[in-house]
Coordinates of C-alpha atoms and ligand atoms in Angstrom, one line a residue:
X11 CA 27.9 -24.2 -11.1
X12 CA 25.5 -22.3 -13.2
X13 CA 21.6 -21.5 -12.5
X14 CA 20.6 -23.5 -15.7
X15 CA 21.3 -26.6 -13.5
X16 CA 17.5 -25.7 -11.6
X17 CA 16.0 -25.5 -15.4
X18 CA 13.6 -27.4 -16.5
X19 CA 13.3 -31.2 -15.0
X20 CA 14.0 -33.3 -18.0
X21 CA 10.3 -34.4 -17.3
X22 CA 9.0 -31.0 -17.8
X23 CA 5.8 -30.8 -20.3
X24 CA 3.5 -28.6 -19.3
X25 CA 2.1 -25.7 -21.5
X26 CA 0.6 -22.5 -20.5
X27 CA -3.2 -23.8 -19.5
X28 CA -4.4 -19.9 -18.2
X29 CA -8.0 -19.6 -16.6
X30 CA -10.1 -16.8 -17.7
X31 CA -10.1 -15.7 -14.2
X32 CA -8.1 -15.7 -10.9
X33 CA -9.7 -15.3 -7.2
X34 CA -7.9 -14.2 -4.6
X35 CA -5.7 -16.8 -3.1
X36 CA -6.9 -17.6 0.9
X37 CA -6.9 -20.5 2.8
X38 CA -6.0 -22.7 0.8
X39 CA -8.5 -21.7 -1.6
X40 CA -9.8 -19.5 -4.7
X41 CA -12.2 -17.0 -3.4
X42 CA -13.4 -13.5 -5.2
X43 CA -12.5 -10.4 -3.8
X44 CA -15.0 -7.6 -2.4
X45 CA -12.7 -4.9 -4.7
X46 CA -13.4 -4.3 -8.0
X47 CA -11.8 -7.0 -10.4
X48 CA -9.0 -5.7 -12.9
X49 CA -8.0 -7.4 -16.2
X50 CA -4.1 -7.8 -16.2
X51 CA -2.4 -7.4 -19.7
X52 CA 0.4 -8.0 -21.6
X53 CA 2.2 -4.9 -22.0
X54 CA 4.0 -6.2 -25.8
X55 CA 0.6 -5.9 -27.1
X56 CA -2.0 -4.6 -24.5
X57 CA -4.2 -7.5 -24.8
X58 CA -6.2 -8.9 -21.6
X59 CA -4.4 -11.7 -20.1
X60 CA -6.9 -12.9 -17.5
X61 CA -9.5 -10.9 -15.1
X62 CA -7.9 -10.9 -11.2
X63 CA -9.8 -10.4 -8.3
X64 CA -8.7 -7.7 -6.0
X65 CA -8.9 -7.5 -2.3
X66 CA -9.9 -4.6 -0.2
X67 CA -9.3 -4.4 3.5
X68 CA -12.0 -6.9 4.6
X69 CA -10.0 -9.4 2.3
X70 CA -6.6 -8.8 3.7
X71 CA -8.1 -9.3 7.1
X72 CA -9.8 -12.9 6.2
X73 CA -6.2 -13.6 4.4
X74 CA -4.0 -12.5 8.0
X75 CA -6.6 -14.6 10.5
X76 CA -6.0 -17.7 7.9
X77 CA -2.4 -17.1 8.5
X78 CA -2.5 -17.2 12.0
X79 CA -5.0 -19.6 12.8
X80 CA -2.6 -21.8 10.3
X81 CA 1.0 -20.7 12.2
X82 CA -0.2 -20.7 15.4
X83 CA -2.1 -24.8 15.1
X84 CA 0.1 -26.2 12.1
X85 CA 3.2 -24.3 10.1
X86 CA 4.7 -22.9 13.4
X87 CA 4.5 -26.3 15.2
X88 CA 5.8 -28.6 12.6
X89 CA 9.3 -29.8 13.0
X90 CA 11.7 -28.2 10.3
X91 CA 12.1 -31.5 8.9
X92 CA 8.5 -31.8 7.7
X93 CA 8.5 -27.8 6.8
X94 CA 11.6 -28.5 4.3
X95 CA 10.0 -31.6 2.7
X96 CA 7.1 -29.0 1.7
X97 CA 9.6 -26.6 0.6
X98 CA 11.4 -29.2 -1.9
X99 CA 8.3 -30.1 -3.2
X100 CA 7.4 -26.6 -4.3
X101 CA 10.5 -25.6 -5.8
X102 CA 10.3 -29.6 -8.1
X103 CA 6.8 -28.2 -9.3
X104 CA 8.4 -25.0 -10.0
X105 CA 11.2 -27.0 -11.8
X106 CA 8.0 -28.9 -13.8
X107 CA 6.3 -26.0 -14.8
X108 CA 9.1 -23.7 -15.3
X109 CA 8.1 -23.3 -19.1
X110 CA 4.5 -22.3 -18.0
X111 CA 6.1 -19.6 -15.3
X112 CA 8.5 -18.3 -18.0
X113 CA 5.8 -17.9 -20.3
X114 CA 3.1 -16.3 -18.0
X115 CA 5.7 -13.9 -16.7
X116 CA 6.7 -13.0 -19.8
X117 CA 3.6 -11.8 -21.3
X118 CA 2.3 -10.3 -17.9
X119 CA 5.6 -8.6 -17.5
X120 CA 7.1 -8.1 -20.8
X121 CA 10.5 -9.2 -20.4
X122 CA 12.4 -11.3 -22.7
X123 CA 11.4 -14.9 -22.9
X124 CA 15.0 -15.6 -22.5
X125 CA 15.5 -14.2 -19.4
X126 CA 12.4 -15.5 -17.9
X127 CA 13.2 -18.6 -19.0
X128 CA 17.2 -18.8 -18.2
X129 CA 17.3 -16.5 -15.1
X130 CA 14.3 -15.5 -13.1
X131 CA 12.3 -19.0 -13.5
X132 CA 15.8 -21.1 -12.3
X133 CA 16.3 -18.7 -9.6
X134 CA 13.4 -19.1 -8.4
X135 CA 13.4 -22.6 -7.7
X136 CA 17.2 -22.5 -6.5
X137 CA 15.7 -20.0 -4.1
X138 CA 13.1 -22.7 -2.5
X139 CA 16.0 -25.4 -2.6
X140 CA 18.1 -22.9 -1.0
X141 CA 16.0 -22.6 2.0
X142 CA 14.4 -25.9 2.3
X143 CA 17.9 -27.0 3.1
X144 CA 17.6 -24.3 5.7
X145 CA 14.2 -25.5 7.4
X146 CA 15.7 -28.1 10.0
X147 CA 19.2 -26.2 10.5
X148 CA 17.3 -22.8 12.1
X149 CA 19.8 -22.9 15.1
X150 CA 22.6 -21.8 12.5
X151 CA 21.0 -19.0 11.3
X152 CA 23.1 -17.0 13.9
X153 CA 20.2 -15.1 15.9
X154 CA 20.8 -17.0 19.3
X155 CA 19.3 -20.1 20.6
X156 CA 16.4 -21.4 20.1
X157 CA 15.5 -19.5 17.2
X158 CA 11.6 -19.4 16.2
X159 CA 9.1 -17.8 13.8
X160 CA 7.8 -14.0 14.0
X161 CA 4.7 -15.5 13.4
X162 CA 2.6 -13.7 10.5
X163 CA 4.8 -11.9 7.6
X164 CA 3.2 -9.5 5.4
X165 CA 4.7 -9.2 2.1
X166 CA 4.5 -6.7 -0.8
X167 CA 6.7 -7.0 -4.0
X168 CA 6.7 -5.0 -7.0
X169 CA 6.1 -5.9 -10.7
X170 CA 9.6 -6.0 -11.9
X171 CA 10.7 -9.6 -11.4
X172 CA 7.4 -10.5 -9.9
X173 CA 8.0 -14.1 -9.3
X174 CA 11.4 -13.5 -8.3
X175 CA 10.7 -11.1 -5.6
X176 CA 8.3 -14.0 -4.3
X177 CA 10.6 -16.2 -3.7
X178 CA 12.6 -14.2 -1.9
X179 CA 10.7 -13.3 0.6
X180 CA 8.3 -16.7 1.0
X181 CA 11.0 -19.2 0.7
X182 CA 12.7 -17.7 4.0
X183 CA 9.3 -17.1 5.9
X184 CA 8.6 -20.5 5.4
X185 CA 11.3 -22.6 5.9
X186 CA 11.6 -20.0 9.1
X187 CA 7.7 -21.3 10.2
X188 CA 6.2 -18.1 9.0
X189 CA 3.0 -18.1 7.7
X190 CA 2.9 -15.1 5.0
X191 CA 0.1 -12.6 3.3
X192 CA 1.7 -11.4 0.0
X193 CA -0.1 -8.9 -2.1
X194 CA 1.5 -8.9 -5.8
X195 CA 2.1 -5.9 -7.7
X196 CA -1.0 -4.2 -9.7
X197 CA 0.2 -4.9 -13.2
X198 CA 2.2 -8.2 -12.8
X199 CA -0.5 -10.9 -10.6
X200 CA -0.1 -13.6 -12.6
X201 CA 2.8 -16.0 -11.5
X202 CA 1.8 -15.3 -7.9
X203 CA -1.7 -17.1 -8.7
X204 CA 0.3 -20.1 -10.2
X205 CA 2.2 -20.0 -7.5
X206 CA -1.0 -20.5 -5.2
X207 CA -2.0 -23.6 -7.5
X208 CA 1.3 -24.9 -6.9
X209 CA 0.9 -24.7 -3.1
X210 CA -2.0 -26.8 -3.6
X211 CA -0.9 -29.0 -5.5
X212 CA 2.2 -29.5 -3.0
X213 CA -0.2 -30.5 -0.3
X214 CA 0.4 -27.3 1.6
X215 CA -1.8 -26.5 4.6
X216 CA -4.2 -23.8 4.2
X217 CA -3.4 -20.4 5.3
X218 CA 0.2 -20.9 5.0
X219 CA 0.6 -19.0 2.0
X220 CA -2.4 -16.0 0.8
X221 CA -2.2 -14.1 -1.9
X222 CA -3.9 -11.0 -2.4
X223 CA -3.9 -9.0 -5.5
X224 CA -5.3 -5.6 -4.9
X225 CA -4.2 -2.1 -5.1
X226 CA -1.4 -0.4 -3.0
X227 CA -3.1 1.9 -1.3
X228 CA -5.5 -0.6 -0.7
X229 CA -4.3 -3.8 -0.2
X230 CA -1.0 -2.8 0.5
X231 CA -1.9 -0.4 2.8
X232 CA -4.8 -2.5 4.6
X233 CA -1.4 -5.1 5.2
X234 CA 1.0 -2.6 6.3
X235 CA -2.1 -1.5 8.9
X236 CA -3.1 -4.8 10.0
X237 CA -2.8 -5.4 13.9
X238 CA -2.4 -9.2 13.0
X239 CA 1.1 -9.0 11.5
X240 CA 4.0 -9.6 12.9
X241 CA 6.7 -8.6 9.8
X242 CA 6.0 -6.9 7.1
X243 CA 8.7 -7.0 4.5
X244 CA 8.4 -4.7 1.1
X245 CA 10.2 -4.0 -1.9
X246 CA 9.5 -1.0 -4.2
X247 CA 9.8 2.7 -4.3
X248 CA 11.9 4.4 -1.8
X249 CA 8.5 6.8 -1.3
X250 CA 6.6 4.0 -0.7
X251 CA 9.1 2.5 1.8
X252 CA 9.3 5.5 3.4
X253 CA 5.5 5.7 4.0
X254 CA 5.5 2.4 5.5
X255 CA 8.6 2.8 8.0
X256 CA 6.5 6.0 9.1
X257 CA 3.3 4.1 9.9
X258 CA 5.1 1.0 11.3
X259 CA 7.0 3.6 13.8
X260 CA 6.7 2.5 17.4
X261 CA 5.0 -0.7 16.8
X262 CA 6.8 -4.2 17.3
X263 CA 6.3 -5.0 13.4
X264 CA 9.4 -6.0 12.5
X265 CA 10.6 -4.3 9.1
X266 CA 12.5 -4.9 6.0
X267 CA 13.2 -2.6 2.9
X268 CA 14.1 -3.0 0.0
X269 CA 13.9 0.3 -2.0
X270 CA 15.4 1.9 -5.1
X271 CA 19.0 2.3 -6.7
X272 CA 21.6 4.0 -9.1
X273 CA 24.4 1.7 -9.2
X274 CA 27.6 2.9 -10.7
X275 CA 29.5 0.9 -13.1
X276 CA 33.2 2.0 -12.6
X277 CA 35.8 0.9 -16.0
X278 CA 39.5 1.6 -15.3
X279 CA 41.7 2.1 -18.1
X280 CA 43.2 -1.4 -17.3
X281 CA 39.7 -3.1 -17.1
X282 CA 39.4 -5.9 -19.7
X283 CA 37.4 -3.9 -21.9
X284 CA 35.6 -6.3 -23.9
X285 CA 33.9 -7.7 -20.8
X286 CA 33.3 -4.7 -19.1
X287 CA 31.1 -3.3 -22.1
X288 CA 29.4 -7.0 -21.7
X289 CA 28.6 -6.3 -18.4
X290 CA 27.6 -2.7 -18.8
X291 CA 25.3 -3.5 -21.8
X292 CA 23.8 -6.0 -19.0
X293 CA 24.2 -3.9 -16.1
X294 CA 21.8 -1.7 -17.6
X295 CA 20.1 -3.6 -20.5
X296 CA 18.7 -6.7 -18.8
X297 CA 15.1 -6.5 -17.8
X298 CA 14.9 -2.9 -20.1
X299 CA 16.8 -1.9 -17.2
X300 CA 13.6 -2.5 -14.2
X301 CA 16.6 -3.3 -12.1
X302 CA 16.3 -1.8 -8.7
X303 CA 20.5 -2.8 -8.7
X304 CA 20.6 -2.1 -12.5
X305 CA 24.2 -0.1 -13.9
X306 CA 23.0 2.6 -14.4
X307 CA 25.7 5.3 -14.2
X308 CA 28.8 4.3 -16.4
X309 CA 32.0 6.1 -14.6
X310 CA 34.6 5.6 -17.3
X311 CA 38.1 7.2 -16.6
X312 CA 38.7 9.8 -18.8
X313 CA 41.4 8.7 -21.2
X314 CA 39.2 5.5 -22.3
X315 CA 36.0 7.4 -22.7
X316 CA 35.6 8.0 -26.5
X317 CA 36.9 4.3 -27.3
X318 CA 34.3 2.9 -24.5
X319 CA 31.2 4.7 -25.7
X320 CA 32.3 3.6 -29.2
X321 CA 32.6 0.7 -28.6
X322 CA 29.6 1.0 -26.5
X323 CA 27.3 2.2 -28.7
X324 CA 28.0 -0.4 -31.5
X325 CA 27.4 -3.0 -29.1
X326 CA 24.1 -1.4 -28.4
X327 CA 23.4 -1.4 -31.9
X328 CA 23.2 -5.2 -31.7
X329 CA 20.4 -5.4 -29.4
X330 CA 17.2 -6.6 -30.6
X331 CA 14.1 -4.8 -29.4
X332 CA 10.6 -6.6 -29.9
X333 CA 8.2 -9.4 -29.1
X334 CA 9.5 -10.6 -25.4
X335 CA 8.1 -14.1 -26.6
X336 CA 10.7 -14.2 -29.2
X337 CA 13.9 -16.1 -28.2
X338 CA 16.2 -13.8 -30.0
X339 CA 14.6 -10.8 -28.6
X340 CA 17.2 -8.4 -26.0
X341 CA 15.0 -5.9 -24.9
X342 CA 11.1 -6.4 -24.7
X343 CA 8.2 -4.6 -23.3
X344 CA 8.2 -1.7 -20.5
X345 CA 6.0 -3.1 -17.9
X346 CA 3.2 0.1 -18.2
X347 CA 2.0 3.2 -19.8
X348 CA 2.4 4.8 -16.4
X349 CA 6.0 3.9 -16.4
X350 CA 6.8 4.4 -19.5
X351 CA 5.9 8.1 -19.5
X352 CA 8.3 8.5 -16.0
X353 CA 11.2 7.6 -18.5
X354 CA 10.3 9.6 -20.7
X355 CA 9.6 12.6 -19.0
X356 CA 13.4 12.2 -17.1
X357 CA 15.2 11.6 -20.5
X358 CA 13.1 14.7 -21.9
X359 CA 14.7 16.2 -18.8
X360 CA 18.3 14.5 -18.9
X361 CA 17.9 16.5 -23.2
X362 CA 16.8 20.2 -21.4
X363 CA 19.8 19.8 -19.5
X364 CA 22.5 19.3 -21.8
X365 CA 23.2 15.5 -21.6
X366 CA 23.6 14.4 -25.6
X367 CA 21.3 12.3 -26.4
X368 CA 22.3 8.4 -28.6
X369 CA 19.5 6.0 -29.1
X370 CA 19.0 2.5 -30.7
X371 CA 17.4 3.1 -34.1
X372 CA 15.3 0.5 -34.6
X373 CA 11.5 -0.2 -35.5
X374 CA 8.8 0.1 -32.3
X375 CA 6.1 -2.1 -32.9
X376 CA 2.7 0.0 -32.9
X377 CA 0.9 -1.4 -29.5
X378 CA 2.4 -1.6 -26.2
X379 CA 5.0 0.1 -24.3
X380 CA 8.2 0.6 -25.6
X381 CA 11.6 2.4 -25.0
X382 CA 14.9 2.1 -27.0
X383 CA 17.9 2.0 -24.9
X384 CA 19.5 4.9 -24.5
X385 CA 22.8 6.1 -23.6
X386 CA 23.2 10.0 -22.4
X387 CA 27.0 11.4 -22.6
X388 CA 28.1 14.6 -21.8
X389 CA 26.2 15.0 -18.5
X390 CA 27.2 16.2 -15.1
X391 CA 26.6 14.6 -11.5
X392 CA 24.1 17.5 -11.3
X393 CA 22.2 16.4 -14.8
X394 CA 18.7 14.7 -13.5
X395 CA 19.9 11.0 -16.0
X396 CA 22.5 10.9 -13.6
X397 CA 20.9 11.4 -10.7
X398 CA 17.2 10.0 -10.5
X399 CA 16.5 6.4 -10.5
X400 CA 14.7 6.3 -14.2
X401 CA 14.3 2.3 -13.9
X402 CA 14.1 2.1 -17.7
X403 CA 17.1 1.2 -20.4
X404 CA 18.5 4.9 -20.1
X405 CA 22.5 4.9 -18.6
X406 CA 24.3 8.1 -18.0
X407 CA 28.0 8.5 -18.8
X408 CA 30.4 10.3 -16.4
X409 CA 34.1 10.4 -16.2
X410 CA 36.7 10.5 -13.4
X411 CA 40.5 10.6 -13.3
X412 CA 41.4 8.9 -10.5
X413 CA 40.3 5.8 -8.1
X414 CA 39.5 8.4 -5.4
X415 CA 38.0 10.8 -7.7
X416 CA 35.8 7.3 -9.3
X417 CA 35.0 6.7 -5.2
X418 CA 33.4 10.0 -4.4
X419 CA 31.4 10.5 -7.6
X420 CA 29.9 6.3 -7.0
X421 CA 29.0 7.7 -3.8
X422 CA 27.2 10.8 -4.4
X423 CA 24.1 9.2 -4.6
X424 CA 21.1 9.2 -1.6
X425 CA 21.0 5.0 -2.9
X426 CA 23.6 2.5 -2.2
X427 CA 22.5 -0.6 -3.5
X428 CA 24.8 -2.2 -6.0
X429 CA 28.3 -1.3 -7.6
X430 CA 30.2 -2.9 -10.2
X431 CA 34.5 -2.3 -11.0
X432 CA 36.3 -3.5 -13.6
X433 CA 39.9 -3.2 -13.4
X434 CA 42.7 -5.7 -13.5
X435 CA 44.7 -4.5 -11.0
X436 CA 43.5 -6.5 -7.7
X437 CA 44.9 -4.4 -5.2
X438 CA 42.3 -1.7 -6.3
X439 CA 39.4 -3.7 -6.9
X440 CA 39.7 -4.5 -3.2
X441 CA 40.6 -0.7 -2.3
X442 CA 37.6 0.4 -4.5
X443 CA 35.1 -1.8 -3.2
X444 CA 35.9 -1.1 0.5
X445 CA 35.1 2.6 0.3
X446 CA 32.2 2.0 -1.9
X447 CA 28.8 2.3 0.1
X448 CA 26.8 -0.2 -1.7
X449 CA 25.2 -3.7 0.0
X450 CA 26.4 -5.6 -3.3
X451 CA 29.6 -5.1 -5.3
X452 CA 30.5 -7.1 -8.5
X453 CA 34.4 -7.5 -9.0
X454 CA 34.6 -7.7 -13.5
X455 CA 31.1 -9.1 -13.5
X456 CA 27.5 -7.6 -13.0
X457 CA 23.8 -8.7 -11.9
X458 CA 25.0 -12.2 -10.6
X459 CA 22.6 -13.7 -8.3
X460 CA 23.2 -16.4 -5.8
X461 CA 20.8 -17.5 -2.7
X462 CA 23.3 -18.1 -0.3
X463 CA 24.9 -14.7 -1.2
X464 CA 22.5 -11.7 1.0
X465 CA 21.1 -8.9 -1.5
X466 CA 20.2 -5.5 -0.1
X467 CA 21.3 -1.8 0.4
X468 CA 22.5 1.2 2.6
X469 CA 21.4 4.4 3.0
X470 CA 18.0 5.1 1.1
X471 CA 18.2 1.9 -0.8
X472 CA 16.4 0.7 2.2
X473 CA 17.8 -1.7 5.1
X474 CA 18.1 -5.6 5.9
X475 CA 19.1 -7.8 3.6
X476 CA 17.3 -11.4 1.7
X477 CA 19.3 -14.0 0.6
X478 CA 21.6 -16.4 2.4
X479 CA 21.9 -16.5 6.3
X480 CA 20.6 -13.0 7.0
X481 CA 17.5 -13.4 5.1
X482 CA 16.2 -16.3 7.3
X483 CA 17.4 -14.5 10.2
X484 CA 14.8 -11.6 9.3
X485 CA 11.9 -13.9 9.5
X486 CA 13.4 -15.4 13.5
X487 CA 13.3 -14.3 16.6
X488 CA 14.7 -15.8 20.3
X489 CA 12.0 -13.9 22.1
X490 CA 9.6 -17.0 21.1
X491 CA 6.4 -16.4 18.7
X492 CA 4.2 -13.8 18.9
Ligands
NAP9 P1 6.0 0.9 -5.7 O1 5.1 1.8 -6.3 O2 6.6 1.3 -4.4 O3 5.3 -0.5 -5.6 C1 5.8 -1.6 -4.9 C2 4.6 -2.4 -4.2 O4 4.1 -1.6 -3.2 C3 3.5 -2.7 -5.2 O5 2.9 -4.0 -4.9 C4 2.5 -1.6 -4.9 O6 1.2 -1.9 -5.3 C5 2.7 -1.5 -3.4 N1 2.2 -0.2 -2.8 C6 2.1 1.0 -3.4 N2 1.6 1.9 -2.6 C7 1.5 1.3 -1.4 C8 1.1 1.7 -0.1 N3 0.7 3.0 0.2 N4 1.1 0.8 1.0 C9 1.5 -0.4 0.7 N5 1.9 -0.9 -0.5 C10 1.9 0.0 -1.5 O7 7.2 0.5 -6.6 P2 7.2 0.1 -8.1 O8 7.1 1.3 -9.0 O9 6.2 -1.0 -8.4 O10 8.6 -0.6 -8.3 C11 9.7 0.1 -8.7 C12 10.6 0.5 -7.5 O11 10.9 -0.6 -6.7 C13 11.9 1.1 -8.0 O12 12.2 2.2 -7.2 C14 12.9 0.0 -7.7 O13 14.2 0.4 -7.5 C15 12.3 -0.7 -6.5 N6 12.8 -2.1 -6.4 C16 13.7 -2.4 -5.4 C17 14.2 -3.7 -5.3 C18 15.2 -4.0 -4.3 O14 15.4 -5.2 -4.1 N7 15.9 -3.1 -3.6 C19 13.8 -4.6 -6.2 C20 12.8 -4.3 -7.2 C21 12.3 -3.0 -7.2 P3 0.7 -1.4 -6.7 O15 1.3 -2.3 -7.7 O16 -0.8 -1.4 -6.7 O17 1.2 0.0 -6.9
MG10 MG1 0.3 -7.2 -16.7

């Protein structure tokens, strides 16, 4: 089965049909925020997009009483059933306007249209029809009997599959009979605002789902504080995370995190290596490589290394860089100035260090943010490329000679998100991947996502997991609502 299957309905028409302005998104209702508005903008071009209202504390606390009020009288007192129905009606309208989300997220994000339009916007719907099938079967979610709510979830996503991360993390709280606060990341509000509109045009009660677009240290923060929550579950930085597992210490909030990555890509000299460069060029490539799981070490053993990064680097050559609203374009826009000067302040690094430097030549269009993907040879497990998280379309090459050597360098990393071998021998696939330390692990394939399959990481990659059975278990409890 393939995602394209929750494309557009055949019915599909809509066009993008922006306001000029979004309010915050509570109770049900557009309102303005007491914190100064921001103008979110397409990073391809740095033009405005639309003005968003932003919340401060007092918002986020009018946004967790609607939430309540609504879980404790209506959302945690309906009967699966009816919660489900709700949840197949939102992911349809997702399916009707799925050219109006790939769009939107596009130029609010930057990423190829092609990818908005053929993976994140699909995914997202399969996400809600994933877990309104889940609604009215909560006793098989494996947490005991009698499974209910947590009550109020508090929800904070970051900006680089903003509609994605969404759906993650509402379509479990609700079809769990959670009632959820989500505050979008600074730079990417949009989608989440058509969200709201689509929860109101589903015929959702008020208060069941609030957005509020605001600052981290503000709104996030003023969530993360908030007496009134039950759950807060975040995705971002592993700083960040950290932050909020300190303040969240000794409290009955329960906590999920989902923090940051440096996946290895391991080719064996028996790997079919025609795909395997496929899927490295992906691993790291896709979303100019704003992948918390992205590839982005290569560990190629030794005796294949020249012909892989040949082979590599002409496939790189074939990437097109450029207007993200283009269908042909591979790589678009880095999401902001900010991070755009991270990577390149750690490739200037990764260069000062030693690593040997190959990028794509090709024309940069003069506004926005842009980075041509980049490949660094010739560096150590000490060389800062292969070490910090860049989250940009840079991948380090290393080398190993054996499977056990191939094991410890994958390892050496404080993450442990996501893994990828390619090899045709089965027998050490399935030795490799069992003494890997990573919460997903992609045998001759890379960045497949499924809803029923759980996504998250060990060690600092953060802990719980979304997705499948586990991820509606993190929204229940046996203890009964709080
Ligand atoms: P980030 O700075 O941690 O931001 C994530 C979210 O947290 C944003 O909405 C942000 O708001 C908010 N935030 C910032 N400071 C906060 C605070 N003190 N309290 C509460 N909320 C706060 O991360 P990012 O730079 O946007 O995203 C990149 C990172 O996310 C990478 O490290 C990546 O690996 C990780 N990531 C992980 C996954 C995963 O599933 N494991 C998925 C995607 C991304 P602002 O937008 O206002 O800053
Ligand atoms: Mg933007």
């Amino acid at each position: 089965m393939s995602f394209l299957d929750f494309a557009p309905a055949p019915e599909s028409t809509s066009v993008l049909n922006l306001r000029t302005s979004y309010g915050l998104f509570i109770n049900g209702e557009f309102v303005d925020g007491h914190g100064e508005p921001i103008t979110t903008i397409s990073p391809a071009t740095e033009k405005p997009i639309a003005e968003i209202a932003h919340a401060n504390a007092q918002d986020v606390s009018l946004a967790v009483a609607a939430a309540r009020k609504s879980h404790d009288t209506v959302w945690g007192r309906m009967s699966g059933t009816d919660r489900g129905k709700y949840l197949f009606r939102i992911a349809r309208l997702i399916q009707e306007r799925a050219r109006e989300f790939a769009v939107a997220e596009t130029l609010d994000n930057g990423k190829p249209i092609r990818e908005t339009r053929d993976v994140d916007i699909p995914l997202v719907a399969a996400w809600f029809f994933h877990y309104a099938g889940w609604a009215d079967k909560l006793e098989w979610a494996g947490v005991g009997p009698n499974p209910t709510s947590l009550g109020v979830a508090g929800q904070i996503i970051p900006w680089n599959f903003p509609l994605m991360m969404l759906a993650w993390k509402v379509a479990p709280a609700l079809a769990a009979g959670n009632t959820v606060v989500l505050k979008p990341a600074e730079t990417t509000p949009l989608t989440a605002l058509l969200f709201a509109e689509v929860c109101q045009q589903a015929g959702l009660p008020a208060g069941v789902v609030n957005i509020v677009p605001g600052l981290g240290e503000v709104a996030g923060a003023a969530l993360v504080e908030h007496p009134g929550i039950n759950k807060i579950a975040f995705t971002g930085s592993t700083g960040v995370g950290r932050h909020i597992a300190r303040t969240l210490a000794g409290t009955d909030v329960a906590l999920t995190l989902e923090l940051g990555g440096k996946g290895a890509n391991i080719v064996f000299d028996d790997a079919p290596i025609d795909e395997a460069i496929e899927g490295v060029v992906r691993g790291i490539f896709f979303n100019q490589g704003h992948v918390c799981c992205a590839g982005s070490r290569l560990l190629v053993q030794e005796n294949i290394h020249d012909e892989v990064v040949e082979k590599l680097t002409r496939r790189m050559s074939t990437l097109r860089l450029g207007d993200p609203l283009d269908k042909n374009t591979d790589i678009g826009a880095i999401n902001s100035r900010e991070q755009l000067e991270r990577i390149t302040s750690l490739v200037s690094q990764g260069e000062a260090e030693g690593g040997v430097r190959w990028s794509l030549d090709c024309e940069v269009p003069q506004k926005g943010f842009w980075f041509r993907p980049t490949v660094f040879t010739g560096v150590t497990t000490s060389n800062t490329v292969a070490r910090d998280e860049i989250f940009g379309p840079v991948l380090s090459v290393l080398t190993f000679r054996t499977a056990e050597e191939a094991i410890l360098k994958a390892n050496n990393t404080p993450y442990g998100l996501s893994a990828g071998i390619w090899t045709n021998t089965a027998s050490r696939m399935l030795q490799v991947a069992d003494e890997l330390r990573a919460g997903v692990i992609w045998a001759n394939t890379f960045n497949q996502f499924d809803p029923a399959s759980p996504f998250g990481g060990y060690k600092e990659s953060g802990f719980g997991r979304e997705g499948g059975r586990p991820g509606l278990a993190a929204y229940l409890t046996t203890e009964g609502a709080r």
